[in-house]
XYZ file of C-alpha atoms in Angstrom:
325
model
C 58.006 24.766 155.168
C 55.668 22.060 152.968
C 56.078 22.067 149.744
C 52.811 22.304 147.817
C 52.471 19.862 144.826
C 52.571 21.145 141.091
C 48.898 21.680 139.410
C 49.948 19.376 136.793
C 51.227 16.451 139.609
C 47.808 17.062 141.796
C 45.701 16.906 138.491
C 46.552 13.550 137.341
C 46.525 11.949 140.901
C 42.589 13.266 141.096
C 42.347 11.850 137.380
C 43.927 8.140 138.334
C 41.859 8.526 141.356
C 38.261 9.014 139.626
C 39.553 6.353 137.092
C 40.624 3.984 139.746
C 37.184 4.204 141.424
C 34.345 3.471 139.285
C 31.621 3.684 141.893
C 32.230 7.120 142.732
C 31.952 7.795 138.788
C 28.886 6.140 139.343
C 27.568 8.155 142.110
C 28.355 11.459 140.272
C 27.036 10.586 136.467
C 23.458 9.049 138.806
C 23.391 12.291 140.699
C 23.286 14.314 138.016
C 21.246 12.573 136.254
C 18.541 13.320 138.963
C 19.533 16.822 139.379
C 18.697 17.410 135.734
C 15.121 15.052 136.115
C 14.876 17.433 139.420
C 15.577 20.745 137.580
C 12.747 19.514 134.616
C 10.588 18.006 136.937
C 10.075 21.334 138.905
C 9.487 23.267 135.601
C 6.546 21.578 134.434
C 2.676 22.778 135.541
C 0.891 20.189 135.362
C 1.325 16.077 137.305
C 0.106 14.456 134.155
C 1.867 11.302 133.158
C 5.542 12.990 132.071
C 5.687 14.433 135.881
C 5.033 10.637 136.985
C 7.780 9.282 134.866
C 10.122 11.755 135.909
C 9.393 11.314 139.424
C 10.209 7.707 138.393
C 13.484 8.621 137.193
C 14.842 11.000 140.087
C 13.755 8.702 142.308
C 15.585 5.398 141.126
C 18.852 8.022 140.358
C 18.667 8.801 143.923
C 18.115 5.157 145.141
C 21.200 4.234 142.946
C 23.076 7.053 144.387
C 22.083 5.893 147.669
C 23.132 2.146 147.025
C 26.478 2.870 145.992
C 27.859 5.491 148.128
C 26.504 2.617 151.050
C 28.008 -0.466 149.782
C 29.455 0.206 146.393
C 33.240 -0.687 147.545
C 31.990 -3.761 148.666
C 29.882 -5.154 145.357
C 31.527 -7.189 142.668
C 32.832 -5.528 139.125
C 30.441 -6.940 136.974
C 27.720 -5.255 138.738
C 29.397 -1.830 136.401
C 27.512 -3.964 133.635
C 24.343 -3.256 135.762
C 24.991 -0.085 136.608
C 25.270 1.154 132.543
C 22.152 -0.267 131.929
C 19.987 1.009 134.683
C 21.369 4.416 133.433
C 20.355 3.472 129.800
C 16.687 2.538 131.223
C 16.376 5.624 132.706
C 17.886 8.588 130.067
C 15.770 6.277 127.402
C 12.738 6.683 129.936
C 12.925 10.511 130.022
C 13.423 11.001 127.007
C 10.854 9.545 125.645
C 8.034 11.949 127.766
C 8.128 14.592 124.468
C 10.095 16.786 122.418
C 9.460 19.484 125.061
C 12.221 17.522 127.394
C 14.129 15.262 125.186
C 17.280 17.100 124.304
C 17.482 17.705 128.354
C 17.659 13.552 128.776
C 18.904 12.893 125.346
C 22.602 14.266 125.378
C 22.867 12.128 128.706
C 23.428 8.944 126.319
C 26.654 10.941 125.813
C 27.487 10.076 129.409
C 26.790 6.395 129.315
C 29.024 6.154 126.438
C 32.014 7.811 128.370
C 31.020 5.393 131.186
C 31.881 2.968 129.102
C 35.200 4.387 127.393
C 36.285 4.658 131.187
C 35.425 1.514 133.010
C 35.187 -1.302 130.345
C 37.749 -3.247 128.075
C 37.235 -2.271 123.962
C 34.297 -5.137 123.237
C 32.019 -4.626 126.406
C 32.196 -0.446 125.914
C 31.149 -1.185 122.428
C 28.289 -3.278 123.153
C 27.413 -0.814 126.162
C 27.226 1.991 123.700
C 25.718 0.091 120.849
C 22.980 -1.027 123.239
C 22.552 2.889 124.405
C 21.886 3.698 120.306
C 19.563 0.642 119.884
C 17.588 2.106 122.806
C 17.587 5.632 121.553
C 16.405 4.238 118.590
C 13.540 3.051 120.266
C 12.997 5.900 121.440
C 12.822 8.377 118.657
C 10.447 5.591 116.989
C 7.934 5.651 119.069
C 8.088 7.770 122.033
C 9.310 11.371 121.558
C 8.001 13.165 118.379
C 10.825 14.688 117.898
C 11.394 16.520 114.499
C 14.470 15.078 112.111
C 14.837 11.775 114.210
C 17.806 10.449 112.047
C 19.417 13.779 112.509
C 18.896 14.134 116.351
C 20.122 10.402 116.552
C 23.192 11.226 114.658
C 23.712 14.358 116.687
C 23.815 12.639 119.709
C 25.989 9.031 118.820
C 28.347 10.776 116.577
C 29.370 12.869 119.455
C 29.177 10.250 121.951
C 31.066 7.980 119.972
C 33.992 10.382 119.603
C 33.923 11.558 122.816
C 34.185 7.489 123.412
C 37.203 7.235 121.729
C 38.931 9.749 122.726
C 38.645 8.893 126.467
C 39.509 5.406 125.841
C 42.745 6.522 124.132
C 43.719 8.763 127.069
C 42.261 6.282 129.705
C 44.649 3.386 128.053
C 47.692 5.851 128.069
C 46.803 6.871 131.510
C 46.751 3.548 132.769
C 49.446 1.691 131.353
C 51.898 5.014 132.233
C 50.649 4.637 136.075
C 51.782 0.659 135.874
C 54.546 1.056 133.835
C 58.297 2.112 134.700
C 58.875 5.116 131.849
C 62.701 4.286 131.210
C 62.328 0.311 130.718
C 58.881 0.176 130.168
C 58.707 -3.161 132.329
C 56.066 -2.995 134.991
C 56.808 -0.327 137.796
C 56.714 -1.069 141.901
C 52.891 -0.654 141.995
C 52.304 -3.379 139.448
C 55.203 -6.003 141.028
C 52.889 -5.405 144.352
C 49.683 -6.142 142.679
C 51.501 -9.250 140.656
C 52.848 -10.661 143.404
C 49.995 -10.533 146.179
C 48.026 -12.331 143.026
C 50.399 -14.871 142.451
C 50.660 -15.691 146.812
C 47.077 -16.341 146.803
C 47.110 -18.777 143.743
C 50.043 -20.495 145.364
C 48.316 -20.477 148.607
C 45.158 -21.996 146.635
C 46.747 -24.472 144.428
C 49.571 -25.528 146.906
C 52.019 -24.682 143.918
C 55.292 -23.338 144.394
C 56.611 -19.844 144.445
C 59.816 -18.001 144.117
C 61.070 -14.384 143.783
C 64.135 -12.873 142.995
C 65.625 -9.245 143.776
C 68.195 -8.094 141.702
C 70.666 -5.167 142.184
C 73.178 -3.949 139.654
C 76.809 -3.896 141.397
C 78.601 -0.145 141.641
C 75.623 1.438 139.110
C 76.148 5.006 141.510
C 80.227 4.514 139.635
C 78.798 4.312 136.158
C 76.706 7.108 136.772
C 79.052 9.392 137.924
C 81.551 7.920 135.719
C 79.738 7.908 132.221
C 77.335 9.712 132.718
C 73.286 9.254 133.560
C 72.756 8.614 129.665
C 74.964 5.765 129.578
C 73.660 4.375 132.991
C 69.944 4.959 131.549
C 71.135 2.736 128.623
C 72.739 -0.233 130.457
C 69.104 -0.399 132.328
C 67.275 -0.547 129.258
C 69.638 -2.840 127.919
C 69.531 -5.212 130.886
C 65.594 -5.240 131.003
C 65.287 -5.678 127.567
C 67.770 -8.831 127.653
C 66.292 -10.057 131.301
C 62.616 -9.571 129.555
C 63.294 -11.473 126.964
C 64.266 -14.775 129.282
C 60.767 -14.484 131.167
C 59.097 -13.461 128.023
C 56.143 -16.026 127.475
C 57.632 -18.253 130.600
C 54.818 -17.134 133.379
C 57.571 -15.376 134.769
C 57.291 -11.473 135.852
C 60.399 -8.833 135.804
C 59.461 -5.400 137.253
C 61.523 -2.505 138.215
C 61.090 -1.778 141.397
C 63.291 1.560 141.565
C 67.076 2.801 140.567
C 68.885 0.032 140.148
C 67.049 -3.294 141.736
C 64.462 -5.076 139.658
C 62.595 -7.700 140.433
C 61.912 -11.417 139.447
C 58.622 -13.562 140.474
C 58.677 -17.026 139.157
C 55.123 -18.574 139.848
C 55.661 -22.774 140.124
C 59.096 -22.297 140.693
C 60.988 -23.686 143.670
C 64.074 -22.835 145.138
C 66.237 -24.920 142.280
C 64.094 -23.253 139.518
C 64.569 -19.457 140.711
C 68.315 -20.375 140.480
C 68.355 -21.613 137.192
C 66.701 -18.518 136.133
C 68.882 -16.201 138.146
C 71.914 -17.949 136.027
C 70.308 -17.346 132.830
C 69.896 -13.517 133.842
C 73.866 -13.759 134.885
C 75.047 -14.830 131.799
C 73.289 -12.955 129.746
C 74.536 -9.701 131.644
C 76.662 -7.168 129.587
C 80.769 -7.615 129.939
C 81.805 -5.758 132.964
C 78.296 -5.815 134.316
C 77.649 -7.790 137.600
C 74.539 -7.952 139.344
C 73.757 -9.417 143.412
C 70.652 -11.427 142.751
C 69.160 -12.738 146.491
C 66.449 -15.385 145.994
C 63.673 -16.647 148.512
C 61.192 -19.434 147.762
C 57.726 -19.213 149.515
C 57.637 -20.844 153.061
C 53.689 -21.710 153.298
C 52.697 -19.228 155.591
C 54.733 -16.063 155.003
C 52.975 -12.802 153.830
C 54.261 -11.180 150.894
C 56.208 -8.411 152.277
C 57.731 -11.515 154.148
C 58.746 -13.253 151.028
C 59.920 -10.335 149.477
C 62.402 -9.152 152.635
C 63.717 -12.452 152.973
C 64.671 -12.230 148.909
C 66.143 -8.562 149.952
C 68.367 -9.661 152.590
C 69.580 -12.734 150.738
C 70.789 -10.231 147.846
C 72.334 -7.302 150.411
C 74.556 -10.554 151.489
C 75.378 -11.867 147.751
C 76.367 -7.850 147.781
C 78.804 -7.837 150.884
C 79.983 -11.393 149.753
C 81.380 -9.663 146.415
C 82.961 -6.876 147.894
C 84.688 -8.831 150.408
C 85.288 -10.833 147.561
């Protein structure tokens, strides 16, 4: 019988998903942007010059629409920047027709600025959103007629801006739980991939050196059972905190990969520097505590999963070694 995930578990994969993909964000907050031109368009009477410019506006939401579900994986990440704007055009467009359809285009600003809390860094998502009010200012100056201007504009940016910050707070928490391990808070499995696929293709570029360590902490299952999980939770935090401290500011990367094994990538280190670091992380190792550290230096050619076996097996020997030992 399959076991069926918990809400909670399912919720926040579809949440890292939608953050993970900005495109399809994209695709959504375009289509229904031309829904809403669609469902105003189809209310007015008469194909004077407001029906034109919402035509206008469906049409280049469903061109962007179009664009992006075709080759929107495929376009470069400043093109986002693009994206934003073209939105801003177009809300600022609509709502300018009258004050019989600006609050329909108006509270999509709102959108733009979540946009913006979502997919850009603190200083771009304010400029995004500050560029959004400039534009709405235009707007309510000369184009819409709209009764209380300074009121309508606070309406909409006060809301937009806390709705802003908000998201960006939960994004940021979101994002640096889904790279980071919980316990240690050193970077988890996912983020040691990323790092060290990254660091292979600089090496490959610059024709620098590379290392990697993997690191297992010797009879851990014994102080589990022995002490406790508290204790054994402790003497991992205590480790990473001593082991991030040695790499801290170096170039050098420590993750935890899982359990007990961590791991060590030393970018423009060869196979004499890796070891000079793994001796460092010996002796700074609790009393009592041993760890079987296997290293591999980068070959050239080898993929990363390459590197990162060859590192595995060398520390599953140093393992055998010290029980035989």
């Amino acid at each position: 019988m399959t076991r069926s995930k918990p809400m909670g578990v399912d919720l926040r994969v579809r949440l890292e998903s939608l953050i993970l993909h900005p495109n399809g964000a994209a695709v959504i907050f375009f289509a229904g942007g031309a829904v809403a031109g669609l469902a105003v368009l189809l209310g007015l009477h008469n194909l004077d010059r407001s029906a034109v410019i919402l035509l206008g506006d469906v049409s280049c939401a469903a061109i962007a629409v179009c664009i992006l579900l075709a080759i929107g994986d495929r376009l470069p990440s400043w093109t986002l920047n693009v994206d934003i704007g073209v939105a801003t055009v177009l809300i600022s467009a609509a709502a300018a027709i009258g004050p019989n359809v600006h609050a329909n285009f108006a509270v999509l600003y709102i959108w733009v600025a979540l946009y913006a809390a979502l997919y850009f860094r603190p200083l771009p998502a304010v400029l995004h959103i500050g560029a959004a009010g400039a534009a709405y200012v235009v707007v309510l100056a000369v184009g819409s007629n709209v009764d209380k201007p300074v009121d309508a504009w606070f309406t909409i940016f006060g809301t937009a801006v806390v709705s802003a910050f908000v998201v960006f707070g939960l994004v940021s928490v979101l994002r640096r739980t889904s790279r980071e391990d919980p316990l240690t808070l050193l970077p988890n499995r996912r983020t040691w991939d990323e790092r060290v696929d990254e660091e292979l293709e600089r090496a490959r570029r610059n024709g620098t050196p590379l290392s990697l360590a993997v690191i297992d902490i010797d009879n851990f299952k014994t102080v589990n059972d022995r002490d406790g999980h508290q204790v054994g939770d402790l003497l991992l935090r205590k480790l990473a905190d001593g082991w991030g401290g040695i790499v801290r500011g170096s170039g050098d990367f420590i993750a935890r990969l899982g359990g007990d094994e961590f791991g060590l990538l030393a970018p423009n280190s060869d196979d004499i520097g890796i070891r000079r670091i793994v001796k460092r992380l010996h002796e700074i190792s609790p009393s009592g505590v041993s760890c079987s550290i296997g290293v591999a230096t980068w070959d050239g050619v080898e993929t990363a999963a390459d590197l990162f076996r060859r590192a595995d097996e060398a520390m599953y020997r140093a393992k055998r070694e010290r029980r035989v030992a």
